[in-house]
Amino acid sequence: MTSDFQPLPGLPGTLDLLQVSRNDAVVHVRLNRPAKRNAISDALVQQLHTCFVNLPEGVRAVVLSGEGAHFCAGLDLAELVERDIGSAVLHSRMWHAAFDAIQFGRVPVVAVLHGAVVGGGLELATSCHLRVAEDSAYFGLPEGQRGIFVGGGGSARIPRLMGVARMTDLMLTGRVYDADEGLQVGLVQYRVRDGEGLARGIALAQRIATNAPMSNFAVMHALPRIADQAQSEGLFTESLMAAVAESTPDAQDRLRAFLDGRAGKVVKS
Ligand code: 1HE
């Protein structure tokens, strides 16, 4: 936890596999199972779900990171017991529910990635809205080697970022991308040095938290759906979403502030 962040009380249930802290409008969720490289057990996936569906009022953005030397080693292979087909489907659906609560939840989530971001760990990272990679981060999908398939939404989310051909390569050959390759193929949007990821993630989250909530909602919920629609339907959805956003008092205040010279200009960063 960074010094400005305080433990966030009041979330339901036991969240012993997460460290959850808050500083004003930003919540920091840290995977906290370093002895197992933050491998995602059933308990951890359920705790992620509980955490993200119960974010308190006033939270505007989340940073997600991992404790220890790695962001996340993926599915807890020790729990990969023999399941009948029905239970296996439900197990995957449990992951989908948790990661949907992140992607289509209340607020944008910035993932800060270091070390292994593999298998289900990459599925988790790609359910977030922005990804910051430190030098040490690397990305792989060892499911092929383990004799299984992705089950946490990876087949839907990862190709949307880097394409089916690249995902096929990672899964068939065990190829691993380093942090620079992750940036190059579109898996991550920001690259920083080791140890700088959290500060960058928090700075991004604080910036995101200043946006109008309805604009953030539109980006999170409308943008990916429009990308999945045919152009005609997409344009119609866009018009509806634009009208909703424009009609909020927040939008009207912000537009007035610009016209009155009280709002910042767009400048080169
Ligand atoms: C684990 C897991 C795990 C570590 N499940 N226990 N994921 C994988 O195939 C990745 C498997 N893990 C690794 O390749 C390596 O552990 C790492 C590169 C991530 C880290 O290496 P290292 O040297 O830092 O740690 P380690 O010594 O390998 O592991 C430390 C402990 O964590 C050790 O347990 P210990 O009791 O012997 O100390 C490991 O067994 C344990 N551990 N990773 C269980 N994944 C919804 S479908 C998703 C499908 C997938 O995610 S498939 C990919 C699974």
XYZ file of N, CA and C in Angstrom, residues 122-252:
393
model
N -3.158 -13.197 -17.621
C -3.330 -12.332 -18.797
C -4.817 -12.099 -19.053
N -5.633 -13.132 -18.790
C -7.083 -12.940 -18.943
C -7.584 -11.868 -17.975
N -7.062 -11.904 -16.747
C -7.445 -10.888 -15.763
C -6.985 -9.502 -16.217
N -5.731 -9.415 -16.643
C -5.191 -8.109 -17.063
C -5.987 -7.537 -18.231
N -6.424 -8.409 -19.140
C -7.123 -7.900 -20.323
C -8.594 -7.601 -20.048
N -9.069 -7.913 -18.853
C -10.422 -7.468 -18.499
C -10.385 -6.045 -17.930
N -9.175 -5.539 -17.687
C -9.021 -4.158 -17.220
C -9.026 -3.216 -18.426
N -9.116 -1.923 -18.148
C -9.294 -0.972 -19.244
C -7.976 -0.407 -19.763
N -7.012 -0.262 -18.869
C -5.683 0.169 -19.280
C -4.665 -0.754 -18.638
N -3.534 -0.925 -19.311
C -2.470 -1.764 -18.765
C -1.132 -1.009 -18.838
N -0.451 -1.008 -17.694
C 0.880 -0.416 -17.570
C 1.838 -1.576 -17.336
N 2.878 -1.697 -18.161
C 3.832 -2.797 -17.983
C 5.180 -2.276 -17.524
N 5.690 -2.863 -16.452
C 7.065 -2.595 -16.036
C 8.015 -3.438 -16.897
N 9.323 -3.089 -16.839
C 10.329 -3.817 -17.624
C 10.223 -5.330 -17.456
N 9.952 -5.768 -16.212
C 9.996 -7.206 -15.906
C 8.789 -7.979 -16.442
N 7.770 -7.285 -16.900
C 6.524 -7.984 -17.273
C 6.735 -8.876 -18.495
N 6.106 -10.027 -18.476
C 6.086 -10.867 -19.668
C 4.745 -11.586 -19.762
N 4.396 -11.931 -21.014
C 3.033 -12.362 -21.306
C 3.052 -13.707 -22.026
N 2.289 -14.653 -21.525
C 2.224 -15.949 -22.173
C 0.892 -16.626 -21.913
N 0.617 -17.619 -22.738
C -0.616 -18.406 -22.581
C -0.224 -19.882 -22.568
N 0.239 -20.385 -21.392
C 0.747 -21.760 -21.344
C -0.338 -22.830 -21.311
N -1.579 -22.417 -21.551
C -2.668 -23.401 -21.520
C -2.388 -24.582 -22.435
N -1.827 -24.274 -23.631
C -1.537 -25.343 -24.582
C -0.628 -26.388 -23.958
N 0.438 -25.912 -23.274
C 1.374 -26.837 -22.620
C 0.704 -27.612 -21.488
N -0.276 -27.013 -20.854
C -0.931 -27.661 -19.696
C -2.079 -28.575 -20.133
N -2.373 -28.596 -21.418
C -3.432 -29.478 -21.918
C -4.827 -28.930 -21.716
N -4.913 -27.615 -21.520
C -6.238 -27.031 -21.320
C -6.451 -25.891 -22.308
N -7.492 -25.110 -22.116
C -7.799 -23.975 -22.980
C -8.054 -22.781 -22.078
N -8.036 -21.593 -22.638
C -8.418 -20.431 -21.833
C -9.872 -20.595 -21.394
N -10.195 -20.088 -20.220
C -11.573 -20.202 -19.727
C -12.025 -18.971 -18.974
N -11.157 -17.970 -18.916
C -11.494 -16.754 -18.168
C -11.757 -15.567 -19.083
N -12.272 -15.853 -20.271
C -12.608 -14.754 -21.180
C -11.491 -14.386 -22.135
N -10.364 -15.098 -22.064
C -9.209 -14.737 -22.893
C -9.479 -14.839 -24.378
N -10.257 -15.834 -24.790
C -10.473 -16.008 -26.239
C -11.310 -14.866 -26.802
N -12.103 -14.225 -25.952
C -12.893 -13.084 -26.416
C -12.111 -11.781 -26.299
N -11.336 -11.642 -25.220
C -10.712 -10.330 -24.977
C -9.331 -10.184 -25.626
N -8.522 -11.227 -25.562
C -7.128 -11.064 -26.010
C -7.036 -10.818 -27.521
N -7.759 -11.573 -28.361
C -7.679 -11.270 -29.799
C -8.182 -9.870 -30.147
N -9.059 -9.321 -29.333
C -9.529 -7.957 -29.618
C -8.403 -6.939 -29.408
N -7.408 -7.312 -28.626
C -6.267 -6.411 -28.417
C -5.144 -6.688 -29.409
N -4.836 -7.964 -29.633
C -3.627 -8.228 -30.439
C -3.884 -9.129 -31.647
N -5.122 -9.554 -31.849
C -5.443 -10.343 -33.033
C -5.397 -11.846 -32.782
N -6.204 -12.570 -33.539
C -6.295 -14.030 -33.398
C -4.958 -14.691 -33.721
N -4.245 -14.186 -34.745
C -3.004 -14.850 -35.186
C -1.965 -14.846 -34.072
N -1.834 -13.711 -33.369
C -0.827 -13.651 -32.296
C -1.223 -14.539 -31.119
N -2.507 -14.549 -30.804
C -2.932 -15.412 -29.692
C -2.713 -16.880 -30.060
N -2.987 -17.207 -31.309
C -2.761 -18.574 -31.780
C -1.293 -18.953 -31.604
N -0.409 -18.044 -31.972
C 1.038 -18.280 -31.843
C 1.407 -18.542 -30.376
N 0.955 -17.669 -29.476
C 1.286 -17.850 -28.051
C 0.790 -19.199 -27.549
N -0.420 -19.583 -27.962
C -1.004 -20.820 -27.421
C -0.395 -22.068 -28.054
N -0.100 -21.991 -29.349
C 0.423 -23.196 -30.007
C 1.900 -23.419 -29.729
N 2.664 -22.356 -29.625
C 4.122 -22.510 -29.540
C 4.690 -22.210 -28.161
N 3.886 -21.684 -27.257
C 4.403 -21.314 -25.943
C 5.244 -20.046 -25.988
N 5.159 -19.315 -27.106
C 5.908 -18.066 -27.224
C 5.541 -17.107 -26.092
N 6.521 -16.368 -25.636
C 6.309 -15.399 -24.550
C 6.724 -14.025 -25.060
N 5.887 -13.030 -24.863
C 6.232 -11.653 -25.223
C 6.826 -10.942 -24.019
N 7.887 -10.178 -24.248
C 8.393 -9.332 -23.163
C 7.572 -8.035 -23.143
N 7.953 -7.146 -22.233
C 7.149 -5.939 -22.037
C 7.104 -5.078 -23.301
N 8.249 -4.959 -23.991
C 8.261 -4.135 -25.208
C 7.379 -4.746 -26.293
N 7.454 -6.078 -26.406
C 6.590 -6.738 -27.403
C 5.116 -6.571 -27.010
N 4.849 -6.628 -25.714
C 3.472 -6.421 -25.248
C 2.940 -5.067 -25.683
N 3.816 -4.062 -25.618
C 3.416 -2.719 -26.058
C 3.207 -2.698 -27.570
N 4.156 -3.313 -28.255
C 4.126 -3.303 -29.730
C 2.863 -3.987 -30.271
N 2.434 -5.081 -29.647
C 1.271 -5.809 -30.183
C -0.050 -5.276 -29.636
N 0.010 -4.324 -28.731
C -1.233 -3.715 -28.249
C -1.791 -4.307 -26.964
N -0.998 -5.171 -26.317
C -1.485 -5.721 -25.046
C -1.466 -4.669 -23.950
N -0.488 -3.787 -23.993
C -0.397 -2.747 -22.968
C -0.324 -1.385 -23.651
N -0.740 -0.373 -22.886
C -0.704 0.988 -23.435
C 0.459 1.809 -22.890
N 1.001 1.414 -21.738
C 2.080 2.191 -21.096
C 3.218 1.269 -20.693
N 4.457 1.776 -20.874
C 5.670 1.036 -20.496
C 6.475 1.875 -19.527
N 6.824 1.296 -18.395
C 7.621 2.033 -17.414
C 8.742 1.138 -16.903
N 9.670 1.746 -16.156
C 10.762 0.968 -15.573
C 10.251 0.181 -14.376
N 11.026 -0.825 -13.990
C 10.675 -1.599 -12.799
C 10.524 -0.670 -11.600
N 9.477 -0.907 -10.844
C 9.249 -0.109 -9.630
C 8.465 1.168 -9.867
N 8.215 1.501 -11.146
C 7.507 2.761 -11.437
C 6.048 2.542 -11.830
N 5.641 1.274 -11.904
C 4.305 0.981 -12.430
C 3.177 1.484 -11.558
N 3.326 1.285 -10.257
C 2.225 1.652 -9.378
C 1.990 3.162 -9.396
N 3.082 3.918 -9.337
C 2.927 5.380 -9.360
C 2.260 5.818 -10.662
N 2.663 5.198 -11.778
C 2.045 5.576 -13.052
C 0.572 5.152 -13.076
N 0.305 3.940 -12.575
C -1.084 3.459 -12.554
C -1.964 4.362 -11.706
N -1.449 4.766 -10.558
C -2.235 5.638 -9.676
C -2.443 7.008 -10.334
N -1.394 7.527 -10.964
C -1.533 8.830 -11.635
C -2.589 8.751 -12.743
N -2.574 7.663 -13.497
C -3.587 7.498 -14.555
C -4.979 7.401 -13.944
N -5.096 6.626 -12.856
C -6.411 6.458 -12.220
C -6.907 7.797 -11.673
N -5.994 8.585 -11.101
C -6.414 9.886 -10.567
C -6.893 10.806 -11.688
N -6.225 10.718 -12.825
C -6.644 11.520 -13.984
C -8.021 11.061 -14.476
N -8.194 9.740 -14.576
C -9.470 9.171 -15.023
C -10.595 9.592 -14.078
N -10.272 9.658 -12.774
C -11.288 9.975 -11.767
C -11.808 11.403 -11.898
N -11.088 12.250 -12.638
C -11.573 13.625 -12.810
C -12.553 13.747 -13.985
N -12.676 12.712 -14.792
C -13.622 12.763 -15.914
C -15.053 12.696 -15.396
N -15.985 13.132 -16.234
C -17.398 12.967 -15.883
C -17.704 11.470 -15.813
N -18.378 11.018 -14.744
C -18.676 9.584 -14.631
C -19.412 9.029 -15.856
N -20.311 9.824 -16.455
C -21.045 9.286 -17.609
C -20.135 9.111 -18.823
N -19.132 9.971 -18.958
C -18.182 9.781 -20.062
C -17.392 8.497 -19.848
N -16.939 8.280 -18.610
C -16.208 7.038 -18.326
C -17.101 5.826 -18.552
N -18.355 5.942 -18.130
C -19.304 4.842 -18.330
C -19.438 4.536 -19.830
N -19.565 5.580 -20.632
C -19.732 5.385 -22.083
C -18.508 4.690 -22.677
N -17.329 5.106 -22.241
C -16.097 4.494 -22.764
C -16.056 3.009 -22.395
N -16.397 2.718 -21.126
C -16.306 1.326 -20.656
C -17.378 0.436 -21.270
N -18.595 0.962 -21.333
C -19.719 0.098 -21.679
C -20.145 0.191 -23.137
N -20.071 1.393 -23.703
C -20.544 1.530 -25.086
C -19.437 1.213 -26.094
N -18.226 1.703 -25.826
C -17.169 1.569 -26.835
C -16.916 0.117 -27.262
N -16.684 -0.818 -26.311
C -16.420 -2.192 -26.778
C -17.632 -2.818 -27.462
N -18.823 -2.429 -27.045
C -20.019 -3.012 -27.681
C -20.183 -2.452 -29.088
N -19.925 -1.163 -29.253
C -20.024 -0.575 -30.591
C -19.001 -1.237 -31.515
N -17.815 -1.504 -30.977
C -16.779 -2.153 -31.803
C -17.237 -3.527 -32.274
N -18.122 -4.155 -31.515
C -18.629 -5.483 -31.901
C -19.835 -5.405 -32.830
N -20.397 -4.213 -33.002
C -21.611 -4.096 -33.812
C -21.263 -3.780 -35.267
N -22.212 -4.079 -36.144
C -22.069 -3.618 -37.520
C -22.125 -2.089 -37.502
N -21.556 -1.455 -38.526
C -21.423 0.007 -38.491
C -22.755 0.714 -38.275
N -23.787 0.243 -38.949
C -25.072 0.928 -38.842
C -25.595 0.891 -37.401
N -25.547 -0.286 -36.781
C -26.007 -0.402 -35.390
C -25.075 0.371 -34.463
N -23.777 0.308 -34.767
C -22.799 1.013 -33.940
C -23.047 2.516 -33.942
N -23.317 3.045 -35.129
C -23.562 4.492 -35.207
C -24.822 4.868 -34.434
N -25.825 4.006 -34.505
C -27.061 4.294 -33.773
C -26.800 4.254 -32.265
N -26.076 3.225 -31.806
C -25.735 3.144 -30.377
C -24.956 4.381 -29.957
N -24.022 4.790 -30.832
C -23.219 5.979 -30.518
C -24.104 7.204 -30.315
N -25.087 7.365 -31.201
C -25.965 8.538 -31.080
C -26.711 8.517 -29.754
N -27.207 7.339 -29.374
C -27.938 7.245 -28.104
C -27.015 7.572 -26.939
N -25.833 6.985 -26.969
C -24.900 7.185 -25.846
C -24.464 8.644 -25.784
N -24.222 9.234 -26.948
C -23.805 10.647 -26.972
C -24.897 11.527 -26.390
N -26.144 11.216 -26.737
C -27.249 12.039 -26.237
C -27.378 11.908 -24.723
N -27.199 10.690 -24.215
C -27.260 10.489 -22.760
C -26.157 11.305 -22.080
N -24.941 11.173 -22.598
C -23.813 11.860 -21.952
C -23.982 13.378 -21.992
N -24.381 13.887 -23.169
C -24.516 15.346 -23.318
C -25.585 15.929 -22.426
N -26.591 15.118 -22.097
C -27.724 15.661 -21.347
C -27.467 15.702 -19.845
N -26.315 15.199 -19.383
C -26.063 15.227 -17.940
C -25.656 16.647 -17.514
N -26.039 17.045 -16.305
C -25.615 18.364 -15.800
C -24.102 18.497 -15.805
N -23.422 17.378 -15.533
C -21.965 17.373 -15.535
C -21.427 17.877 -16.875
N -21.976 17.337 -17.971
C -21.508 17.739 -19.308
C -21.790 19.213 -19.525
N -22.988 19.641 -19.133
C -23.337 21.042 -19.379
C -22.425 21.980 -18.585
